[in-house]
Amino acid sequence: MTEGEDKCRGVRHVAIIMDGNGRWAQQRGRPRAFGHSKGVDAVREAVRAAGDAGVKYLTLFGFSTENWRRPSDEVDALFDLMKRFVDADLAKLDREGVNIRIAGRREGLSEDLLSIIERAERTTARNDRCFLTIAFNYGGRDEIVRATRRIAKDVAGGRMNPEDVDEAVFASQLDTAGMPDPDIVIRTSGEHRTSNFLIWQAAYAELVFLDVLWPDFSARHFEQALSEFASRQRRFGGVDAA
Ligand code: IPE
Ligand code: IPE
Ligand code: MG
């Protein structure tokens, strides 16, 4: 076992609801976009912390299907940051063996963002040191509806029987196909809700709520979540072995 594998305490997949950018900026009398911009540094910190801990899968919630309700200048700022982050960090992430995937609804994304996303996925498709998924224009309900539509088309087209639709088939149609379910879902900023994030995949995830606002998130918080996880007893509906 490498040091990294030891440090991750058996955690394969950590998913993070990166929350609190707006409040962080407001506390400093700055526009919300300033908080989002600082939040990108915390993204880099989280990727580094996951790699150092030997956590193979990291999934970050960057923009929800409900975030369209925000003022258009804030939405524009978030899209711009996503583009700039992928553009600026792609080469480095690729060198480090990071496999990048974007989860979420592709419709509604601008042509230039789509092409950057596709380039990132294509460039890093063979990497397998760690898997970074960015949930962008993502909603758990939307993902389930899109998966259901694809399965319904297969059934209507006679390619699948309704009886063959089971949990594995369903999971294979989600944006996270092929990934293990998250062991931990972290939410920063002190809010205690999932806000439509990975609602299928996180059925048995351990939820860790941290009081830190996202721009202040550091490796220390990542490790705090791992040790919190280590103190939990997962039963998956069964009973303790002891
Ligand atoms: C998280 O920070 C980033 C996104 C939701 C895109 P928020 O912008 O939600 O920050 P708060 O919750 O308003 O502080
Ligand atoms: C969830 O945070 C979405 C992301 C982190 C991208 P929100 O700030 O949008 O969630 P609510 O509105 O507080 O539930
Ligand atoms: Mg928020």
PDB file of C-alpha atoms and ligand atoms in Angstrom:
ATOM      1  CA  MET A   1       0.000   0.000   0.000  1.00  0.00           C
ATOM      2  CA  THR A   2       1.357   3.416  -0.901  1.00  0.00           C
ATOM      3  CA  GLU A   3       1.335   6.248   1.585  1.00  0.00           C
ATOM      4  CA  GLY A   4      -1.465   7.893  -0.378  1.00  0.00           C
ATOM      5  CA  GLU A   5      -3.695   4.811  -0.325  1.00  0.00           C
ATOM      6  CA  ASP A   6      -3.137   4.543   3.396  1.00  0.00           C
ATOM      7  CA  LYS A   7      -4.050   8.180   3.993  1.00  0.00           C
ATOM      8  CA  CYS A   8      -7.326   7.980   2.064  1.00  0.00           C
ATOM      9  CA  ARG A   9      -8.766   5.528   4.650  1.00  0.00           C
ATOM     10  CA  GLY A  10     -10.485   3.421   2.030  1.00  0.00           C
ATOM     11  CA  VAL A  11     -12.217   6.423   0.477  1.00  0.00           C
ATOM     12  CA  ARG A  12     -12.412   6.113  -3.278  1.00  0.00           C
ATOM     13  CA  HIS A  13     -14.703   8.998  -4.168  1.00  0.00           C
ATOM     14  CA  VAL A  14     -15.197  12.381  -2.538  1.00  0.00           C
ATOM     15  CA  ALA A  15     -17.829  14.755  -3.901  1.00  0.00           C
ATOM     16  CA  ILE A  16     -17.959  18.394  -2.833  1.00  0.00           C
ATOM     17  CA  ILE A  17     -20.726  20.992  -2.884  1.00  0.00           C
ATOM     18  CA  MET A  18     -18.533  24.088  -3.056  1.00  0.00           C
ATOM     19  CA  ASP A  19     -20.698  26.636  -1.289  1.00  0.00           C
ATOM     20  CA  GLY A  20     -20.208  30.049   0.289  1.00  0.00           C
ATOM     21  CA  ASN A  21     -18.418  32.104  -2.374  1.00  0.00           C
ATOM     22  CA  GLY A  22     -21.064  34.837  -2.282  1.00  0.00           C
ATOM     23  CA  ARG A  23     -21.001  35.205   1.493  1.00  0.00           C
ATOM     24  CA  TRP A  24     -17.205  35.198   1.516  1.00  0.00           C
ATOM     25  CA  ALA A  25     -17.204  38.137  -0.919  1.00  0.00           C
ATOM     26  CA  GLN A  26     -20.015  39.957   0.882  1.00  0.00           C
ATOM     27  CA  GLN A  27     -18.100  39.736   4.158  1.00  0.00           C
ATOM     28  CA  ARG A  28     -15.349  41.692   2.408  1.00  0.00           C
ATOM     29  CA  GLY A  29     -17.705  44.213   0.788  1.00  0.00           C
ATOM     30  CA  ARG A  30     -16.886  42.831  -2.659  1.00  0.00           C
ATOM     31  CA  PRO A  31     -19.138  41.614  -5.499  1.00  0.00           C
ATOM     32  CA  ARG A  32     -20.161  37.943  -5.459  1.00  0.00           C
ATOM     33  CA  ALA A  33     -18.057  37.260  -8.557  1.00  0.00           C
ATOM     34  CA  PHE A  34     -14.948  38.063  -6.504  1.00  0.00           C
ATOM     35  CA  GLY A  35     -15.822  35.133  -4.247  1.00  0.00           C
ATOM     36  CA  HIS A  36     -16.276  32.824  -7.221  1.00  0.00           C
ATOM     37  CA  SER A  37     -12.928  33.890  -8.557  1.00  0.00           C
ATOM     38  CA  LYS A  38     -11.216  33.122  -5.213  1.00  0.00           C
ATOM     39  CA  GLY A  39     -13.121  29.841  -5.203  1.00  0.00           C
ATOM     40  CA  VAL A  40     -11.086  28.654  -8.176  1.00  0.00           C
ATOM     41  CA  ASP A  41      -7.950  28.621  -6.002  1.00  0.00           C
ATOM     42  CA  ALA A  42      -9.824  26.407  -3.549  1.00  0.00           C
ATOM     43  CA  VAL A  43     -10.684  24.076  -6.446  1.00  0.00           C
ATOM     44  CA  ARG A  44      -6.967  23.721  -7.151  1.00  0.00           C
ATOM     45  CA  GLU A  45      -6.345  23.108  -3.462  1.00  0.00           C
ATOM     46  CA  ALA A  46      -9.027  20.386  -3.370  1.00  0.00           C
ATOM     47  CA  VAL A  47      -7.594  18.618  -6.422  1.00  0.00           C
ATOM     48  CA  ARG A  48      -4.159  18.682  -4.824  1.00  0.00           C
ATOM     49  CA  ALA A  49      -5.475  17.433  -1.487  1.00  0.00           C
ATOM     50  CA  ALA A  50      -7.358  14.555  -3.121  1.00  0.00           C
ATOM     51  CA  GLY A  51      -4.256  13.549  -5.071  1.00  0.00           C
ATOM     52  CA  ASP A  52      -2.052  13.727  -1.966  1.00  0.00           C
ATOM     53  CA  ALA A  53      -4.507  11.610  -0.005  1.00  0.00           C
ATOM     54  CA  GLY A  54      -4.749   9.018  -2.780  1.00  0.00           C
ATOM     55  CA  VAL A  55      -8.468   9.600  -3.331  1.00  0.00           C
ATOM     56  CA  LYS A  56      -9.053   8.437  -6.917  1.00  0.00           C
ATOM     57  CA  TYR A  57     -12.317  10.200  -7.704  1.00  0.00           C
ATOM     58  CA  LEU A  58     -13.112  13.822  -6.938  1.00  0.00           C
ATOM     59  CA  THR A  59     -16.386  15.365  -8.065  1.00  0.00           C
ATOM     60  CA  LEU A  60     -17.009  19.094  -7.675  1.00  0.00           C
ATOM     61  CA  PHE A  61     -20.337  20.896  -7.978  1.00  0.00           C
ATOM     62  CA  GLY A  62     -19.642  24.038 -10.010  1.00  0.00           C
ATOM     63  CA  PHE A  63     -23.007  25.159 -11.382  1.00  0.00           C
ATOM     64  CA  SER A  64     -26.456  23.726 -10.764  1.00  0.00           C
ATOM     65  CA  THR A  65     -29.453  23.614 -13.092  1.00  0.00           C
ATOM     66  CA  GLU A  66     -31.081  25.906 -10.507  1.00  0.00           C
ATOM     67  CA  ASN A  67     -28.241  28.447 -10.560  1.00  0.00           C
ATOM     68  CA  TRP A  68     -29.783  29.925 -13.740  1.00  0.00           C
ATOM     69  CA  ARG A  69     -32.053  31.762 -11.304  1.00  0.00           C
ATOM     70  CA  ARG A  70     -29.158  34.056 -10.384  1.00  0.00           C
ATOM     71  CA  PRO A  71     -28.605  37.476 -11.979  1.00  0.00           C
ATOM     72  CA  SER A  72     -27.249  37.081 -15.498  1.00  0.00           C
ATOM     73  CA  ASP A  73     -23.977  38.865 -14.726  1.00  0.00           C
ATOM     74  CA  GLU A  74     -23.255  36.306 -11.994  1.00  0.00           C
ATOM     75  CA  VAL A  75     -24.120  33.419 -14.332  1.00  0.00           C
ATOM     76  CA  ASP A  76     -21.801  34.938 -16.951  1.00  0.00           C
ATOM     77  CA  ALA A  77     -19.016  35.232 -14.375  1.00  0.00           C
ATOM     78  CA  LEU A  78     -19.386  31.554 -13.393  1.00  0.00           C
ATOM     79  CA  PHE A  79     -19.309  30.404 -17.021  1.00  0.00           C
ATOM     80  CA  ASP A  80     -16.304  32.579 -17.688  1.00  0.00           C
ATOM     81  CA  LEU A  81     -14.426  31.170 -14.687  1.00  0.00           C
ATOM     82  CA  MET A  82     -15.184  27.601 -15.770  1.00  0.00           C
ATOM     83  CA  LYS A  83     -13.775  28.311 -19.231  1.00  0.00           C
ATOM     84  CA  ARG A  84     -10.717  30.038 -17.849  1.00  0.00           C
ATOM     85  CA  PHE A  85     -10.044  27.326 -15.277  1.00  0.00           C
ATOM     86  CA  VAL A  86     -10.147  24.483 -17.797  1.00  0.00           C
ATOM     87  CA  ASP A  87      -8.124  26.489 -20.296  1.00  0.00           C
ATOM     88  CA  ALA A  88      -5.448  27.482 -17.788  1.00  0.00           C
ATOM     89  CA  ASP A  89      -5.122  24.160 -15.939  1.00  0.00           C
ATOM     90  CA  LEU A  90      -5.723  21.548 -18.625  1.00  0.00           C
ATOM     91  CA  ALA A  91      -2.074  20.999 -19.592  1.00  0.00           C
ATOM     92  CA  LYS A  92      -0.935  20.692 -15.979  1.00  0.00           C
ATOM     93  CA  LEU A  93      -3.779  18.365 -14.998  1.00  0.00           C
ATOM     94  CA  ASP A  94      -3.065  16.229 -18.054  1.00  0.00           C
ATOM     95  CA  ARG A  95       0.631  15.998 -17.150  1.00  0.00           C
ATOM     96  CA  GLU A  96      -0.374  14.895 -13.666  1.00  0.00           C
ATOM     97  CA  GLY A  97      -2.490  12.076 -15.077  1.00  0.00           C
ATOM     98  CA  VAL A  98      -5.867  13.565 -14.177  1.00  0.00           C
ATOM     99  CA  ASN A  99      -8.836  12.335 -16.188  1.00  0.00           C
ATOM    100  CA  ILE A 100     -11.339  15.186 -16.595  1.00  0.00           C
ATOM    101  CA  ARG A 101     -15.030  14.709 -17.121  1.00  0.00           C
ATOM    102  CA  ILE A 102     -17.900  17.187 -17.060  1.00  0.00           C
ATOM    103  CA  ALA A 103     -21.230  15.997 -15.687  1.00  0.00           C
ATOM    104  CA  GLY A 104     -24.449  17.827 -16.444  1.00  0.00           C
ATOM    105  CA  ARG A 105     -26.734  18.959 -19.203  1.00  0.00           C
ATOM    106  CA  ARG A 106     -24.834  20.048 -22.308  1.00  0.00           C
ATOM    107  CA  GLU A 107     -27.745  21.976 -23.785  1.00  0.00           C
ATOM    108  CA  GLY A 108     -27.605  25.578 -22.654  1.00  0.00           C
ATOM    109  CA  LEU A 109     -23.801  25.736 -22.660  1.00  0.00           C
ATOM    110  CA  SER A 110     -22.170  28.176 -25.066  1.00  0.00           C
ATOM    111  CA  GLU A 111     -20.250  26.877 -28.093  1.00  0.00           C
ATOM    112  CA  ASP A 112     -16.919  28.055 -26.733  1.00  0.00           C
ATOM    113  CA  LEU A 113     -17.466  26.389 -23.341  1.00  0.00           C
ATOM    114  CA  LEU A 114     -18.588  23.181 -25.074  1.00  0.00           C
ATOM    115  CA  SER A 115     -15.479  23.077 -27.192  1.00  0.00           C
ATOM    116  CA  ILE A 116     -13.206  23.619 -24.165  1.00  0.00           C
ATOM    117  CA  ILE A 117     -15.031  20.876 -22.249  1.00  0.00           C
ATOM    118  CA  GLU A 118     -14.771  18.458 -25.154  1.00  0.00           C
ATOM    119  CA  ARG A 119     -11.088  19.236 -25.573  1.00  0.00           C
ATOM    120  CA  ALA A 120     -10.454  18.618 -21.873  1.00  0.00           C
ATOM    121  CA  GLU A 121     -12.299  15.285 -21.948  1.00  0.00           C
ATOM    122  CA  ARG A 122     -10.606  14.174 -25.173  1.00  0.00           C
ATOM    123  CA  THR A 123      -7.111  15.224 -24.055  1.00  0.00           C
ATOM    124  CA  THR A 124      -7.302  13.428 -20.717  1.00  0.00           C
ATOM    125  CA  ALA A 125      -9.454  10.439 -21.712  1.00  0.00           C
ATOM    126  CA  ARG A 126      -6.628   7.916 -21.229  1.00  0.00           C
ATOM    127  CA  ASN A 127      -5.434   9.273 -17.878  1.00  0.00           C
ATOM    128  CA  ASP A 128      -6.179   7.150 -14.862  1.00  0.00           C
ATOM    129  CA  ARG A 129      -4.166   8.454 -11.925  1.00  0.00           C
ATOM    130  CA  CYS A 130      -7.227  10.308 -10.689  1.00  0.00           C
ATOM    131  CA  PHE A 131     -10.629  11.239 -12.017  1.00  0.00           C
ATOM    132  CA  LEU A 132     -11.840  14.816 -11.691  1.00  0.00           C
ATOM    133  CA  THR A 133     -15.497  15.347 -12.523  1.00  0.00           C
ATOM    134  CA  ILE A 134     -16.892  18.856 -12.607  1.00  0.00           C
ATOM    135  CA  ALA A 135     -20.655  18.979 -12.305  1.00  0.00           C
ATOM    136  CA  PHE A 136     -21.586  21.987 -14.392  1.00  0.00           C
ATOM    137  CA  ASN A 137     -25.124  22.835 -15.433  1.00  0.00           C
ATOM    138  CA  TYR A 138     -25.827  19.746 -13.351  1.00  0.00           C
ATOM    139  CA  GLY A 139     -28.935  18.748 -11.429  1.00  0.00           C
ATOM    140  CA  GLY A 140     -29.590  15.292 -10.015  1.00  0.00           C
ATOM    141  CA  ARG A 141     -33.220  15.336 -11.117  1.00  0.00           C
ATOM    142  CA  ASP A 142     -32.288  16.548 -14.595  1.00  0.00           C
ATOM    143  CA  GLU A 143     -29.680  13.770 -14.863  1.00  0.00           C
ATOM    144  CA  ILE A 144     -32.259  11.149 -13.854  1.00  0.00           C
ATOM    145  CA  VAL A 145     -34.753  12.480 -16.398  1.00  0.00           C
ATOM    146  CA  ARG A 146     -32.123  12.441 -19.168  1.00  0.00           C
ATOM    147  CA  ALA A 147     -31.158   8.860 -18.274  1.00  0.00           C
ATOM    148  CA  THR A 148     -34.795   7.785 -18.196  1.00  0.00           C
ATOM    149  CA  ARG A 149     -35.398   9.300 -21.611  1.00  0.00           C
ATOM    150  CA  ARG A 150     -32.488   7.333 -23.106  1.00  0.00           C
ATOM    151  CA  ILE A 151     -33.710   4.077 -21.552  1.00  0.00           C
ATOM    152  CA  ALA A 152     -37.267   4.774 -22.705  1.00  0.00           C
ATOM    153  CA  LYS A 153     -35.979   5.265 -26.256  1.00  0.00           C
ATOM    154  CA  ASP A 154     -34.185   1.908 -26.119  1.00  0.00           C
ATOM    155  CA  VAL A 155     -37.323   0.195 -24.867  1.00  0.00           C
ATOM    156  CA  ALA A 156     -39.556   1.937 -27.420  1.00  0.00           C
ATOM    157  CA  GLY A 157     -37.085   0.996 -30.158  1.00  0.00           C
ATOM    158  CA  GLY A 158     -37.224  -2.666 -29.114  1.00  0.00           C
ATOM    159  CA  ARG A 159     -33.541  -2.734 -28.065  1.00  0.00           C
ATOM    160  CA  MET A 160     -34.346  -3.429 -24.424  1.00  0.00           C
ATOM    161  CA  ASN A 161     -37.124  -5.107 -22.460  1.00  0.00           C
ATOM    162  CA  PRO A 162     -38.722  -3.165 -19.578  1.00  0.00           C
ATOM    163  CA  GLU A 163     -37.820  -6.124 -17.306  1.00  0.00           C
ATOM    164  CA  ASP A 164     -34.126  -5.599 -18.099  1.00  0.00           C
ATOM    165  CA  VAL A 165     -34.113  -2.121 -16.590  1.00  0.00           C
ATOM    166  CA  ASP A 166     -32.404  -2.523 -13.223  1.00  0.00           C
ATOM    167  CA  GLU A 167     -30.189  -0.360 -11.022  1.00  0.00           C
ATOM    168  CA  ALA A 168     -27.040  -1.238 -12.955  1.00  0.00           C
ATOM    169  CA  VAL A 169     -28.628  -0.353 -16.309  1.00  0.00           C
ATOM    170  CA  PHE A 170     -29.918   2.865 -14.835  1.00  0.00           C
ATOM    171  CA  ALA A 171     -26.557   3.833 -13.330  1.00  0.00           C
ATOM    172  CA  SER A 172     -24.888   3.161 -16.684  1.00  0.00           C
ATOM    173  CA  GLN A 173     -27.022   5.916 -18.220  1.00  0.00           C
ATOM    174  CA  LEU A 174     -26.092   8.555 -15.638  1.00  0.00           C
ATOM    175  CA  ASP A 175     -23.349  11.127 -16.236  1.00  0.00           C
ATOM    176  CA  THR A 176     -21.255   9.261 -13.656  1.00  0.00           C
ATOM    177  CA  ALA A 177     -21.361   5.931 -15.532  1.00  0.00           C
ATOM    178  CA  GLY A 178     -18.414   3.741 -14.597  1.00  0.00           C
ATOM    179  CA  MET A 179     -17.565   5.682 -11.440  1.00  0.00           C
ATOM    180  CA  PRO A 180     -17.947   4.321  -7.910  1.00  0.00           C
ATOM    181  CA  ASP A 181     -20.617   6.045  -5.817  1.00  0.00           C
ATOM    182  CA  PRO A 182     -19.286   8.835  -3.585  1.00  0.00           C
ATOM    183  CA  ASP A 183     -18.178   7.642  -0.144  1.00  0.00           C
ATOM    184  CA  ILE A 184     -18.293  11.192   1.189  1.00  0.00           C
ATOM    185  CA  VAL A 185     -20.263  14.248   0.155  1.00  0.00           C
ATOM    186  CA  ILE A 186     -18.806  17.404   1.690  1.00  0.00           C
ATOM    187  CA  ARG A 187     -20.747  20.657   1.776  1.00  0.00           C
ATOM    188  CA  THR A 188     -19.015  23.826   2.846  1.00  0.00           C
ATOM    189  CA  SER A 189     -20.565  27.053   4.187  1.00  0.00           C
ATOM    190  CA  GLY A 190     -22.609  25.481   6.971  1.00  0.00           C
ATOM    191  CA  GLU A 191     -25.719  24.756   4.866  1.00  0.00           C
ATOM    192  CA  HIS A 192     -27.216  21.341   5.558  1.00  0.00           C
ATOM    193  CA  ARG A 193     -28.778  20.263   2.273  1.00  0.00           C
ATOM    194  CA  THR A 194     -27.781  18.530  -0.934  1.00  0.00           C
ATOM    195  CA  SER A 195     -29.324  21.044  -3.383  1.00  0.00           C
ATOM    196  CA  ASN A 196     -29.993  18.391  -6.051  1.00  0.00           C
ATOM    197  CA  PHE A 197     -26.397  17.060  -6.139  1.00  0.00           C
ATOM    198  CA  LEU A 198     -25.823  13.374  -7.015  1.00  0.00           C
ATOM    199  CA  ILE A 199     -29.185  12.384  -5.577  1.00  0.00           C
ATOM    200  CA  TRP A 200     -28.999   8.863  -7.033  1.00  0.00           C
ATOM    201  CA  GLN A 201     -25.278   8.272  -6.432  1.00  0.00           C
ATOM    202  CA  ALA A 202     -25.140   9.636  -2.874  1.00  0.00           C
ATOM    203  CA  ALA A 203     -27.834   7.302  -1.538  1.00  0.00           C
ATOM    204  CA  TYR A 204     -25.326   5.849   0.962  1.00  0.00           C
ATOM    205  CA  ALA A 205     -22.700   8.569   1.062  1.00  0.00           C
ATOM    206  CA  GLU A 206     -21.529   9.897   4.406  1.00  0.00           C
ATOM    207  CA  LEU A 207     -22.445  13.573   4.568  1.00  0.00           C
ATOM    208  CA  VAL A 208     -19.902  15.964   6.034  1.00  0.00           C
ATOM    209  CA  PHE A 209     -20.936  19.571   6.611  1.00  0.00           C
ATOM    210  CA  LEU A 210     -18.091  22.016   7.164  1.00  0.00           C
ATOM    211  CA  ASP A 211     -18.447  25.535   8.508  1.00  0.00           C
ATOM    212  CA  VAL A 212     -15.781  26.956   6.204  1.00  0.00           C
ATOM    213  CA  LEU A 213     -16.777  29.149   3.237  1.00  0.00           C
ATOM    214  CA  TRP A 214     -15.520  27.650  -0.028  1.00  0.00           C
ATOM    215  CA  PRO A 215     -12.791  30.235  -0.835  1.00  0.00           C
ATOM    216  CA  ASP A 216     -11.181  29.403   2.535  1.00  0.00           C
ATOM    217  CA  PHE A 217     -11.247  25.626   1.908  1.00  0.00           C
ATOM    218  CA  SER A 218      -7.833  24.001   2.264  1.00  0.00           C
ATOM    219  CA  ALA A 219      -6.165  20.590   2.422  1.00  0.00           C
ATOM    220  CA  ARG A 220      -6.727  20.700   6.177  1.00  0.00           C
ATOM    221  CA  HIS A 221     -10.509  20.660   5.622  1.00  0.00           C
ATOM    222  CA  PHE A 222     -10.192  17.805   3.163  1.00  0.00           C
ATOM    223  CA  GLU A 223      -8.286  15.791   5.751  1.00  0.00           C
ATOM    224  CA  GLN A 224     -10.842  16.763   8.397  1.00  0.00           C
ATOM    225  CA  ALA A 225     -13.570  15.231   6.217  1.00  0.00           C
ATOM    226  CA  LEU A 226     -11.536  12.041   5.748  1.00  0.00           C
ATOM    227  CA  SER A 227     -11.050  11.636   9.489  1.00  0.00           C
ATOM    228  CA  GLU A 228     -14.718  12.383  10.137  1.00  0.00           C
ATOM    229  CA  PHE A 229     -15.508   9.606   7.632  1.00  0.00           C
ATOM    230  CA  ALA A 230     -13.159   7.239   9.461  1.00  0.00           C
ATOM    231  CA  SER A 231     -15.204   7.677  12.636  1.00  0.00           C
ATOM    232  CA  ARG A 232     -18.488   6.747  10.919  1.00  0.00           C
ATOM    233  CA  GLN A 233     -19.987   3.284  10.772  1.00  0.00           C
ATOM    234  CA  ARG A 234     -21.436   2.438   7.381  1.00  0.00           C
ATOM    235  CA  ARG A 235     -24.073  -0.271   7.429  1.00  0.00           C
ATOM    236  CA  PHE A 236     -25.735  -0.027   3.995  1.00  0.00           C
ATOM    237  CA  GLY A 237     -28.947  -1.241   5.573  1.00  0.00           C
ATOM    238  CA  GLY A 238     -27.330  -4.232   7.249  1.00  0.00           C
ATOM    239  CA  VAL A 239     -26.067  -4.727  10.786  1.00  0.00           C
ATOM    240  CA  ASP A 240     -22.578  -4.214  12.248  1.00  0.00           C
ATOM    241  CA  ALA A 241     -20.241  -7.139  11.751  1.00  0.00           C
ATOM    242  CA  ALA A 242     -19.523  -7.056  15.500  1.00  0.00           C
TER     243      ALA A 242
HETATM  244  C1  IPE B   1     -21.103  28.503  -4.364  1.00  0.00           C
HETATM  245  O1  IPE B   1     -21.167  29.708  -3.718  1.00  0.00           O
HETATM  246  C2  IPE B   1     -20.858  28.621  -5.836  1.00  0.00           C
HETATM  247  C3  IPE B   1     -22.028  28.329  -6.669  1.00  0.00           C
HETATM  248  C4  IPE B   1     -23.218  27.985  -6.238  1.00  0.00           C
HETATM  249  C5  IPE B   1     -21.855  28.456  -8.090  1.00  0.00           C
HETATM  250  P1  IPE B   1     -22.490  30.582  -3.660  1.00  0.00           P
HETATM  251  O2  IPE B   1     -22.465  31.538  -4.799  1.00  0.00           O
HETATM  252  O3  IPE B   1     -23.698  29.740  -3.585  1.00  0.00           O
HETATM  253  O4  IPE B   1     -22.258  31.359  -2.311  1.00  0.00           O
HETATM  254  P2  IPE B   1     -23.335  31.708  -1.205  1.00  0.00           P
HETATM  255  O5  IPE B   1     -24.008  30.424  -0.827  1.00  0.00           O
HETATM  256  O6  IPE B   1     -24.288  32.663  -1.827  1.00  0.00           O
HETATM  257  O7  IPE B   1     -22.544  32.300  -0.108  1.00  0.00           O
HETATM  258  C1  IPE B   2     -25.345  24.397  -4.762  1.00  0.00           C
HETATM  259  O1  IPE B   2     -25.194  25.591  -4.074  1.00  0.00           O
HETATM  260  C2  IPE B   2     -24.790  24.510  -6.146  1.00  0.00           C
HETATM  261  C3  IPE B   2     -23.331  24.574  -6.250  1.00  0.00           C
HETATM  262  C4  IPE B   2     -22.489  24.511  -5.263  1.00  0.00           C
HETATM  263  C5  IPE B   2     -22.808  24.693  -7.589  1.00  0.00           C
HETATM  264  P1  IPE B   2     -26.351  26.704  -4.041  1.00  0.00           P
HETATM  265  O2  IPE B   2     -25.793  27.844  -3.267  1.00  0.00           O
HETATM  266  O3  IPE B   2     -26.824  26.992  -5.405  1.00  0.00           O
HETATM  267  O4  IPE B   2     -27.504  25.965  -3.245  1.00  0.00           O
HETATM  268  P2  IPE B   2     -28.744  26.570  -2.452  1.00  0.00           P
HETATM  269  O5  IPE B   2     -29.454  27.502  -3.378  1.00  0.00           O
HETATM  270  O6  IPE B   2     -28.212  27.294  -1.275  1.00  0.00           O
HETATM  271  O7  IPE B   2     -29.550  25.383  -2.069  1.00  0.00           O
HETATM  272 MG    MG B   3     -24.774  28.984  -2.051  1.00  0.00          MG
END
